[in-house]
Amino acid sequence: MLVLFVVFRFVPIIGAAGMSFTDYRLNGQFDFVGIDNYQRLLADPIFFKALHTTLLFGIVYVPLVLVVSMGSALLLHHVVWGKGFFRGALFLPYVTSFVLAGVIWLWVFASDGLINGLLTTWGTPAIPFLSGNQMTVLTSIAVVTAWRGFGYTMLILLAGLKNIPEEILEAARIDGANGRQRFFRITLPLLRPVVFFVLIIETIGAFQVFDVVYVMTGGGPARASYSLIYMLYEQGFKFFDFGYAATIGVAVFVLVFVVSIIQRRVLDKEN
């Protein structure tokens, strides 16, 4: 497993970092250009637009998926019958491909789709989910991404809930603590390491959003959903500027690393 991890993880990372210092071309030839790609990146307004869009998406997506996952985990934790069925049913979207999820939700969010069809029936104006302002588009994409991916996070949080000693919760119940007090005073503090781990992986997922954007909006409208990874895709596989695409990849890696360190300093001081 270590060999596989090195070959398929570390080697490509090192290769991409090296490629970012070249003008690697489609025919396999390249010239060393030093830090030219990085200078170009820092002067590229499209990069900062994509960065702003990705950060906005993360601000919407990460809290959304955490709330949905936590709520689902708490419900499953207290289910007294059919736990296996409900766990499988809630996990099912996670094993659905992002492309298929995007196609399904394209119909749901269409101007004459499921939601707008119901709104029109009720006399409410249709909502331009994928063609409106940037926050509307990013929120719609965040909903699809959270729907598809919350099952994995839910299982992690459910495992954390199972590890909380029932005696502590029972003692709090006997002392008169209601459900809200038990959750915020006991459950959530004991889940802190698990929540921190989930926060990290979901933040990384937010920076890597691509599939749903590619299927549902193509980065539009007017680059309203133009994420960093979509920019990397365009530069590498549409314009064949592999050196610059690798530079964007390195920038994403650095950004995720910095954000993860900040999250650890702020949220996980004790550990």
PDB file of C-alpha atoms in Angstrom:
ATOM      1  CA  MET A   1       0.000   0.000   0.000  1.00  0.00           C
ATOM      2  CA  LEU A   2       2.865   2.359   0.755  1.00  0.00           C
ATOM      3  CA  VAL A   3       4.376   1.693  -2.685  1.00  0.00           C
ATOM      4  CA  LEU A   4       1.026   2.319  -4.373  1.00  0.00           C
ATOM      5  CA  PHE A   5       0.569   5.530  -2.380  1.00  0.00           C
ATOM      6  CA  VAL A   6       4.027   6.774  -3.354  1.00  0.00           C
ATOM      7  CA  VAL A   7       3.606   5.872  -7.041  1.00  0.00           C
ATOM      8  CA  PHE A   8       0.097   7.285  -7.498  1.00  0.00           C
ATOM      9  CA  ARG A   9       0.223  10.196  -5.017  1.00  0.00           C
ATOM     10  CA  PHE A  10       3.690  11.501  -4.213  1.00  0.00           C
ATOM     11  CA  VAL A  11       5.236  11.008  -7.651  1.00  0.00           C
ATOM     12  CA  PRO A  12       2.419  12.897  -9.483  1.00  0.00           C
ATOM     13  CA  ILE A  13       2.601  15.694  -6.900  1.00  0.00           C
ATOM     14  CA  ILE A  14       6.347  16.059  -7.405  1.00  0.00           C
ATOM     15  CA  GLY A  15       5.874  15.805 -11.180  1.00  0.00           C
ATOM     16  CA  ALA A  16       3.219  18.541 -11.183  1.00  0.00           C
ATOM     17  CA  ALA A  17       5.416  20.795  -9.045  1.00  0.00           C
ATOM     18  CA  GLY A  18       8.303  20.285 -11.484  1.00  0.00           C
ATOM     19  CA  MET A  19       6.041  20.847 -14.498  1.00  0.00           C
ATOM     20  CA  SER A  20       4.966  24.218 -13.069  1.00  0.00           C
ATOM     21  CA  PHE A  21       8.486  25.516 -13.793  1.00  0.00           C
ATOM     22  CA  THR A  22       8.257  24.576 -17.490  1.00  0.00           C
ATOM     23  CA  ASP A  23       6.154  25.332 -20.572  1.00  0.00           C
ATOM     24  CA  TYR A  24       5.281  21.654 -21.012  1.00  0.00           C
ATOM     25  CA  ARG A  25       3.561  21.047 -24.343  1.00  0.00           C
ATOM     26  CA  LEU A  26       1.230  18.409 -25.764  1.00  0.00           C
ATOM     27  CA  ASN A  27       4.008  16.687 -27.737  1.00  0.00           C
ATOM     28  CA  GLY A  28       5.973  16.057 -24.528  1.00  0.00           C
ATOM     29  CA  GLN A  29       8.603  18.740 -25.138  1.00  0.00           C
ATOM     30  CA  PHE A  30       9.238  21.497 -22.641  1.00  0.00           C
ATOM     31  CA  ASP A  31      11.601  24.316 -21.746  1.00  0.00           C
ATOM     32  CA  PHE A  32      12.503  25.446 -18.262  1.00  0.00           C
ATOM     33  CA  VAL A  33      10.933  28.863 -17.617  1.00  0.00           C
ATOM     34  CA  GLY A  34      11.688  29.318 -13.926  1.00  0.00           C
ATOM     35  CA  ILE A  35       9.040  31.227 -11.996  1.00  0.00           C
ATOM     36  CA  ASP A  36       7.419  32.755 -15.087  1.00  0.00           C
ATOM     37  CA  ASN A  37       4.237  30.702 -14.602  1.00  0.00           C
ATOM     38  CA  TYR A  38       3.936  31.880 -10.998  1.00  0.00           C
ATOM     39  CA  GLN A  39       4.434  35.504 -12.013  1.00  0.00           C
ATOM     40  CA  ARG A  40       1.785  35.043 -14.676  1.00  0.00           C
ATOM     41  CA  LEU A  41      -0.571  33.495 -12.095  1.00  0.00           C
ATOM     42  CA  LEU A  42      -0.182  36.396  -9.659  1.00  0.00           C
ATOM     43  CA  ALA A  43      -0.942  38.859 -12.458  1.00  0.00           C
ATOM     44  CA  ASP A  44      -3.916  36.906 -13.829  1.00  0.00           C
ATOM     45  CA  PRO A  45      -7.283  38.491 -12.872  1.00  0.00           C
ATOM     46  CA  ILE A  46      -9.090  35.312 -13.933  1.00  0.00           C
ATOM     47  CA  PHE A  47      -7.178  33.356 -11.261  1.00  0.00           C
ATOM     48  CA  PHE A  48      -8.299  35.748  -8.537  1.00  0.00           C
ATOM     49  CA  LYS A  49     -11.858  35.606  -9.881  1.00  0.00           C
ATOM     50  CA  ALA A  50     -11.743  31.795  -9.690  1.00  0.00           C
ATOM     51  CA  LEU A  51     -10.247  31.988  -6.191  1.00  0.00           C
ATOM     52  CA  HIS A  52     -13.020  34.339  -5.044  1.00  0.00           C
ATOM     53  CA  THR A  53     -15.654  32.025  -6.536  1.00  0.00           C
ATOM     54  CA  THR A  54     -14.112  28.948  -4.865  1.00  0.00           C
ATOM     55  CA  LEU A  55     -13.985  30.673  -1.479  1.00  0.00           C
ATOM     56  CA  LEU A  56     -17.630  31.764  -1.788  1.00  0.00           C
ATOM     57  CA  PHE A  57     -18.597  28.217  -2.674  1.00  0.00           C
ATOM     58  CA  GLY A  58     -16.698  26.884   0.361  1.00  0.00           C
ATOM     59  CA  ILE A  59     -18.413  29.389   2.664  1.00  0.00           C
ATOM     60  CA  VAL A  60     -21.808  28.085   1.492  1.00  0.00           C
ATOM     61  CA  TYR A  61     -20.981  24.393   1.068  1.00  0.00           C
ATOM     62  CA  VAL A  62     -18.967  23.492   4.182  1.00  0.00           C
ATOM     63  CA  PRO A  63     -21.532  24.676   6.806  1.00  0.00           C
ATOM     64  CA  LEU A  64     -24.355  23.184   4.712  1.00  0.00           C
ATOM     65  CA  VAL A  65     -22.835  19.708   4.467  1.00  0.00           C
ATOM     66  CA  LEU A  66     -21.825  19.767   8.151  1.00  0.00           C
ATOM     67  CA  VAL A  67     -25.364  20.625   9.296  1.00  0.00           C
ATOM     68  CA  VAL A  68     -26.981  18.034   7.022  1.00  0.00           C
ATOM     69  CA  SER A  69     -24.457  15.345   7.991  1.00  0.00           C
ATOM     70  CA  MET A  70     -24.746  16.075  11.714  1.00  0.00           C
ATOM     71  CA  GLY A  71     -28.538  16.086  11.589  1.00  0.00           C
ATOM     72  CA  SER A  72     -28.598  12.797   9.674  1.00  0.00           C
ATOM     73  CA  ALA A  73     -26.074  11.200  12.049  1.00  0.00           C
ATOM     74  CA  LEU A  74     -28.114  12.257  15.100  1.00  0.00           C
ATOM     75  CA  LEU A  75     -31.288  10.859  13.564  1.00  0.00           C
ATOM     76  CA  LEU A  76     -29.611   7.545  12.736  1.00  0.00           C
ATOM     77  CA  HIS A  77     -28.070   7.416  16.204  1.00  0.00           C
ATOM     78  CA  HIS A  78     -31.528   7.504  17.785  1.00  0.00           C
ATOM     79  CA  VAL A  79     -33.328   5.233  15.316  1.00  0.00           C
ATOM     80  CA  VAL A  80     -34.558   2.156  17.174  1.00  0.00           C
ATOM     81  CA  TRP A  81     -35.512  -0.031  14.201  1.00  0.00           C
ATOM     82  CA  GLY A  82     -34.393  -0.367  10.587  1.00  0.00           C
ATOM     83  CA  LYS A  83     -30.995   1.246  11.260  1.00  0.00           C
ATOM     84  CA  GLY A  84     -29.332  -0.671   8.446  1.00  0.00           C
ATOM     85  CA  PHE A  85     -32.002   0.318   5.941  1.00  0.00           C
ATOM     86  CA  PHE A  86     -31.936   4.025   6.819  1.00  0.00           C
ATOM     87  CA  ARG A  87     -28.141   4.088   6.909  1.00  0.00           C
ATOM     88  CA  GLY A  88     -28.008   2.571   3.431  1.00  0.00           C
ATOM     89  CA  ALA A  89     -30.743   4.868   2.105  1.00  0.00           C
ATOM     90  CA  LEU A  90     -28.968   8.010   3.332  1.00  0.00           C
ATOM     91  CA  PHE A  91     -25.597   6.766   2.093  1.00  0.00           C
ATOM     92  CA  LEU A  92     -26.953   5.923  -1.370  1.00  0.00           C
ATOM     93  CA  PRO A  93     -26.346   9.373  -2.948  1.00  0.00           C
ATOM     94  CA  TYR A  94     -22.641   9.078  -2.079  1.00  0.00           C
ATOM     95  CA  VAL A  95     -22.204   6.106  -4.415  1.00  0.00           C
ATOM     96  CA  THR A  96     -23.923   8.045  -7.207  1.00  0.00           C
ATOM     97  CA  SER A  97     -21.500   9.629  -9.660  1.00  0.00           C
ATOM     98  CA  PHE A  98     -21.200  13.408  -9.652  1.00  0.00           C
ATOM     99  CA  VAL A  99     -22.040  13.428 -13.362  1.00  0.00           C
ATOM    100  CA  LEU A 100     -25.291  11.540 -12.820  1.00  0.00           C
ATOM    101  CA  ALA A 101     -26.139  13.711  -9.807  1.00  0.00           C
ATOM    102  CA  GLY A 102     -25.520  16.813 -11.933  1.00  0.00           C
ATOM    103  CA  VAL A 103     -27.796  15.548 -14.717  1.00  0.00           C
ATOM    104  CA  ILE A 104     -30.581  14.726 -12.230  1.00  0.00           C
ATOM    105  CA  TRP A 105     -30.378  18.114 -10.526  1.00  0.00           C
ATOM    106  CA  LEU A 106     -30.215  19.921 -13.880  1.00  0.00           C
ATOM    107  CA  TRP A 107     -33.781  18.739 -14.390  1.00  0.00           C
ATOM    108  CA  VAL A 108     -34.750  19.653 -10.824  1.00  0.00           C
ATOM    109  CA  PHE A 109     -33.322  23.201 -11.166  1.00  0.00           C
ATOM    110  CA  ALA A 110     -34.397  23.830 -14.782  1.00  0.00           C
ATOM    111  CA  SER A 111     -36.659  26.797 -15.527  1.00  0.00           C
ATOM    112  CA  ASP A 112     -39.454  24.302 -16.285  1.00  0.00           C
ATOM    113  CA  GLY A 113     -38.155  21.631 -13.909  1.00  0.00           C
ATOM    114  CA  LEU A 114     -39.515  20.106 -10.728  1.00  0.00           C
ATOM    115  CA  ILE A 115     -39.038  22.996  -8.289  1.00  0.00           C
ATOM    116  CA  ASN A 116     -39.954  25.823 -10.649  1.00  0.00           C
ATOM    117  CA  GLY A 117     -42.894  23.783 -11.939  1.00  0.00           C
ATOM    118  CA  LEU A 118     -44.262  23.594  -8.394  1.00  0.00           C
ATOM    119  CA  LEU A 119     -43.571  27.290  -7.783  1.00  0.00           C
ATOM    120  CA  THR A 120     -45.375  28.245 -10.986  1.00  0.00           C
ATOM    121  CA  THR A 121     -48.338  26.087  -9.976  1.00  0.00           C
ATOM    122  CA  TRP A 122     -48.512  27.957  -6.673  1.00  0.00           C
ATOM    123  CA  GLY A 123     -48.328  31.325  -8.460  1.00  0.00           C
ATOM    124  CA  THR A 124     -44.735  32.067  -7.379  1.00  0.00           C
ATOM    125  CA  PRO A 125     -42.195  33.367  -9.935  1.00  0.00           C
ATOM    126  CA  ALA A 126     -39.615  30.835 -11.136  1.00  0.00           C
ATOM    127  CA  ILE A 127     -36.155  30.996  -9.554  1.00  0.00           C
ATOM    128  CA  PRO A 128     -33.137  31.134 -11.924  1.00  0.00           C
ATOM    129  CA  PHE A 129     -31.129  28.547  -9.965  1.00  0.00           C
ATOM    130  CA  LEU A 130     -28.383  28.124 -12.580  1.00  0.00           C
ATOM    131  CA  SER A 131     -28.698  31.389 -14.507  1.00  0.00           C
ATOM    132  CA  GLY A 132     -29.198  33.991 -11.787  1.00  0.00           C
ATOM    133  CA  ASN A 133     -26.690  35.914  -9.688  1.00  0.00           C
ATOM    134  CA  GLN A 134     -23.509  34.310  -8.413  1.00  0.00           C
ATOM    135  CA  MET A 135     -24.732  33.428  -4.913  1.00  0.00           C
ATOM    136  CA  THR A 136     -27.856  31.749  -6.321  1.00  0.00           C
ATOM    137  CA  VAL A 137     -25.778  29.651  -8.713  1.00  0.00           C
ATOM    138  CA  LEU A 138     -23.159  28.725  -6.098  1.00  0.00           C
ATOM    139  CA  THR A 139     -25.840  27.862  -3.544  1.00  0.00           C
ATOM    140  CA  SER A 140     -27.531  25.581  -6.069  1.00  0.00           C
ATOM    141  CA  ILE A 141     -24.237  23.837  -6.805  1.00  0.00           C
ATOM    142  CA  ALA A 142     -23.521  23.568  -3.063  1.00  0.00           C
ATOM    143  CA  VAL A 143     -26.898  21.888  -2.512  1.00  0.00           C
ATOM    144  CA  VAL A 144     -26.145  19.298  -5.200  1.00  0.00           C
ATOM    145  CA  THR A 145     -22.629  18.683  -3.885  1.00  0.00           C
ATOM    146  CA  ALA A 146     -23.865  18.370  -0.289  1.00  0.00           C
ATOM    147  CA  TRP A 147     -26.698  16.028  -1.337  1.00  0.00           C
ATOM    148  CA  ARG A 148     -24.272  13.779  -3.152  1.00  0.00           C
ATOM    149  CA  GLY A 149     -21.488  13.796  -0.541  1.00  0.00           C
ATOM    150  CA  PHE A 150     -23.056  14.083   2.904  1.00  0.00           C
ATOM    151  CA  GLY A 151     -23.354  10.306   3.369  1.00  0.00           C
ATOM    152  CA  TYR A 152     -19.625   9.810   3.914  1.00  0.00           C
ATOM    153  CA  THR A 153     -19.407  12.604   6.474  1.00  0.00           C
ATOM    154  CA  MET A 154     -22.560  11.301   8.139  1.00  0.00           C
ATOM    155  CA  LEU A 155     -20.974   7.885   8.727  1.00  0.00           C
ATOM    156  CA  ILE A 156     -17.854   9.460  10.243  1.00  0.00           C
ATOM    157  CA  LEU A 157     -19.961  11.560  12.624  1.00  0.00           C
ATOM    158  CA  LEU A 158     -22.157   8.556  13.425  1.00  0.00           C
ATOM    159  CA  ALA A 159     -19.068   6.566  14.403  1.00  0.00           C
ATOM    160  CA  GLY A 160     -18.044   9.452  16.659  1.00  0.00           C
ATOM    161  CA  LEU A 161     -21.476   9.495  18.280  1.00  0.00           C
ATOM    162  CA  LYS A 162     -21.251   5.754  18.939  1.00  0.00           C
ATOM    163  CA  ASN A 163     -18.004   6.318  20.867  1.00  0.00           C
ATOM    164  CA  ILE A 164     -19.549   8.796  23.317  1.00  0.00           C
ATOM    165  CA  PRO A 165     -20.193   6.951  26.624  1.00  0.00           C
ATOM    166  CA  GLU A 166     -23.919   6.663  27.195  1.00  0.00           C
ATOM    167  CA  GLU A 167     -23.331   7.006  30.949  1.00  0.00           C
ATOM    168  CA  ILE A 168     -22.328  10.657  30.536  1.00  0.00           C
ATOM    169  CA  LEU A 169     -25.481  11.519  28.600  1.00  0.00           C
ATOM    170  CA  GLU A 170     -27.617   9.570  31.060  1.00  0.00           C
ATOM    171  CA  ALA A 171     -26.087  11.444  33.996  1.00  0.00           C
ATOM    172  CA  ALA A 172     -26.818  14.765  32.284  1.00  0.00           C
ATOM    173  CA  ARG A 173     -30.381  13.641  31.606  1.00  0.00           C
ATOM    174  CA  ILE A 174     -30.856  12.745  35.282  1.00  0.00           C
ATOM    175  CA  ASP A 175     -29.475  16.166  36.270  1.00  0.00           C
ATOM    176  CA  GLY A 176     -32.215  17.787  34.212  1.00  0.00           C
ATOM    177  CA  ALA A 177     -30.348  18.752  31.029  1.00  0.00           C
ATOM    178  CA  ASN A 178     -32.644  18.904  28.004  1.00  0.00           C
ATOM    179  CA  GLY A 179     -31.742  17.653  24.525  1.00  0.00           C
ATOM    180  CA  ARG A 180     -30.284  20.949  23.320  1.00  0.00           C
ATOM    181  CA  GLN A 181     -28.116  21.315  26.429  1.00  0.00           C
ATOM    182  CA  ARG A 182     -26.854  17.722  26.152  1.00  0.00           C
ATOM    183  CA  PHE A 183     -25.921  18.283  22.512  1.00  0.00           C
ATOM    184  CA  PHE A 184     -24.056  21.588  22.954  1.00  0.00           C
ATOM    185  CA  ARG A 185     -22.520  20.885  26.387  1.00  0.00           C
ATOM    186  CA  ILE A 186     -21.611  17.189  26.017  1.00  0.00           C
ATOM    187  CA  THR A 187     -22.039  15.682  22.548  1.00  0.00           C
ATOM    188  CA  LEU A 188     -20.485  18.466  20.476  1.00  0.00           C
ATOM    189  CA  PRO A 189     -17.387  18.970  22.715  1.00  0.00           C
ATOM    190  CA  LEU A 190     -16.721  15.207  22.747  1.00  0.00           C
ATOM    191  CA  LEU A 191     -17.118  15.139  18.959  1.00  0.00           C
ATOM    192  CA  ARG A 192     -14.615  17.946  18.502  1.00  0.00           C
ATOM    193  CA  PRO A 193     -11.769  15.831  16.990  1.00  0.00           C
ATOM    194  CA  VAL A 194     -14.215  14.148  14.587  1.00  0.00           C
ATOM    195  CA  VAL A 195     -15.786  17.474  13.585  1.00  0.00           C
ATOM    196  CA  PHE A 196     -12.315  18.907  12.991  1.00  0.00           C
ATOM    197  CA  PHE A 197     -11.417  15.993  10.708  1.00  0.00           C
ATOM    198  CA  VAL A 198     -14.699  16.361   8.812  1.00  0.00           C
ATOM    199  CA  LEU A 199     -14.164  20.106   8.484  1.00  0.00           C
ATOM    200  CA  ILE A 200     -10.740  19.528   6.929  1.00  0.00           C
ATOM    201  CA  ILE A 201     -11.878  16.964   4.361  1.00  0.00           C
ATOM    202  CA  GLU A 202     -14.950  18.992   3.387  1.00  0.00           C
ATOM    203  CA  THR A 203     -12.857  22.151   2.989  1.00  0.00           C
ATOM    204  CA  ILE A 204     -10.509  20.236   0.710  1.00  0.00           C
ATOM    205  CA  GLY A 205     -13.566  18.985  -1.198  1.00  0.00           C
ATOM    206  CA  ALA A 206     -14.826  22.553  -1.582  1.00  0.00           C
ATOM    207  CA  PHE A 207     -11.524  23.633  -3.141  1.00  0.00           C
ATOM    208  CA  GLN A 208     -11.682  20.647  -5.505  1.00  0.00           C
ATOM    209  CA  VAL A 209     -15.228  21.201  -6.797  1.00  0.00           C
ATOM    210  CA  PHE A 210     -15.331  20.458 -10.515  1.00  0.00           C
ATOM    211  CA  ASP A 211     -17.668  17.669 -11.683  1.00  0.00           C
ATOM    212  CA  VAL A 212     -20.938  19.381 -10.808  1.00  0.00           C
ATOM    213  CA  VAL A 213     -19.700  22.694 -12.209  1.00  0.00           C
ATOM    214  CA  TYR A 214     -18.640  20.988 -15.449  1.00  0.00           C
ATOM    215  CA  VAL A 215     -21.972  19.202 -15.894  1.00  0.00           C
ATOM    216  CA  MET A 216     -24.402  21.861 -14.670  1.00  0.00           C
ATOM    217  CA  THR A 217     -22.971  25.281 -15.562  1.00  0.00           C
ATOM    218  CA  GLY A 218     -19.676  24.928 -17.441  1.00  0.00           C
ATOM    219  CA  GLY A 219     -18.256  27.662 -15.208  1.00  0.00           C
ATOM    220  CA  GLY A 220     -21.017  30.096 -16.102  1.00  0.00           C
ATOM    221  CA  PRO A 221     -23.023  32.154 -16.317  1.00  0.00           C
ATOM    222  CA  ALA A 222     -20.404  34.869 -16.863  1.00  0.00           C
ATOM    223  CA  ARG A 223     -17.907  32.815 -14.783  1.00  0.00           C
ATOM    224  CA  ALA A 224     -20.250  32.894 -11.771  1.00  0.00           C
ATOM    225  CA  SER A 225     -19.259  29.282 -10.977  1.00  0.00           C
ATOM    226  CA  TYR A 226     -15.740  29.356 -12.430  1.00  0.00           C
ATOM    227  CA  SER A 227     -13.794  27.456  -9.752  1.00  0.00           C
ATOM    228  CA  LEU A 228     -10.040  26.973  -9.434  1.00  0.00           C
ATOM    229  CA  ILE A 229     -10.170  23.352 -10.578  1.00  0.00           C
ATOM    230  CA  TYR A 230     -12.347  24.311 -13.544  1.00  0.00           C
ATOM    231  CA  MET A 231      -9.722  26.896 -14.475  1.00  0.00           C
ATOM    232  CA  LEU A 232      -7.029  24.209 -14.131  1.00  0.00           C
ATOM    233  CA  TYR A 233      -9.071  21.921 -16.415  1.00  0.00           C
ATOM    234  CA  GLU A 234      -9.471  24.617 -19.056  1.00  0.00           C
ATOM    235  CA  GLN A 235      -5.805  25.583 -19.062  1.00  0.00           C
ATOM    236  CA  GLY A 236      -4.614  21.980 -19.190  1.00  0.00           C
ATOM    237  CA  PHE A 237      -7.134  20.132 -21.341  1.00  0.00           C
ATOM    238  CA  LYS A 238      -8.735  22.885 -23.383  1.00  0.00           C
ATOM    239  CA  PHE A 239      -5.784  25.193 -24.063  1.00  0.00           C
ATOM    240  CA  PHE A 240      -3.090  22.503 -23.486  1.00  0.00           C
ATOM    241  CA  ASP A 241      -1.053  24.876 -21.350  1.00  0.00           C
ATOM    242  CA  PHE A 242       0.106  22.126 -18.990  1.00  0.00           C
ATOM    243  CA  GLY A 243       2.798  24.145 -17.259  1.00  0.00           C
ATOM    244  CA  TYR A 244       0.357  26.868 -16.260  1.00  0.00           C
ATOM    245  CA  ALA A 245      -2.268  24.272 -15.260  1.00  0.00           C
ATOM    246  CA  ALA A 246       0.301  22.610 -12.987  1.00  0.00           C
ATOM    247  CA  THR A 247       1.012  26.011 -11.447  1.00  0.00           C
ATOM    248  CA  ILE A 248      -2.679  26.396 -10.621  1.00  0.00           C
ATOM    249  CA  GLY A 249      -2.598  22.936  -9.039  1.00  0.00           C
ATOM    250  CA  VAL A 250       0.343  23.908  -6.850  1.00  0.00           C
ATOM    251  CA  ALA A 251      -1.472  27.093  -5.840  1.00  0.00           C
ATOM    252  CA  VAL A 252      -4.553  25.073  -4.844  1.00  0.00           C
ATOM    253  CA  PHE A 253      -2.359  22.741  -2.783  1.00  0.00           C
ATOM    254  CA  VAL A 254      -0.765  25.678  -0.951  1.00  0.00           C
ATOM    255  CA  LEU A 255      -4.140  27.339  -0.324  1.00  0.00           C
ATOM    256  CA  VAL A 256      -5.660  24.132   1.084  1.00  0.00           C
ATOM    257  CA  PHE A 257      -2.584  23.591   3.269  1.00  0.00           C
ATOM    258  CA  VAL A 258      -2.764  27.127   4.677  1.00  0.00           C
ATOM    259  CA  VAL A 259      -6.518  26.927   5.312  1.00  0.00           C
ATOM    260  CA  SER A 260      -6.065  23.549   7.043  1.00  0.00           C
ATOM    261  CA  ILE A 261      -3.362  24.973   9.323  1.00  0.00           C
ATOM    262  CA  ILE A 262      -5.581  27.960  10.207  1.00  0.00           C
ATOM    263  CA  GLN A 263      -8.493  25.633  10.980  1.00  0.00           C
ATOM    264  CA  ARG A 264      -6.276  23.531  13.207  1.00  0.00           C
ATOM    265  CA  ARG A 265      -4.982  26.580  15.110  1.00  0.00           C
ATOM    266  CA  VAL A 266      -8.461  27.993  15.620  1.00  0.00           C
ATOM    267  CA  LEU A 267     -10.589  24.878  16.151  1.00  0.00           C
ATOM    268  CA  ASP A 268      -8.219  22.222  17.466  1.00  0.00           C
ATOM    269  CA  LYS A 269      -5.942  24.034  19.917  1.00  0.00           C
ATOM    270  CA  GLU A 270      -6.242  21.441  22.668  1.00  0.00           C
ATOM    271  CA  ASN A 271      -5.279  18.526  20.416  1.00  0.00           C
TER     272      ASN A 271
END
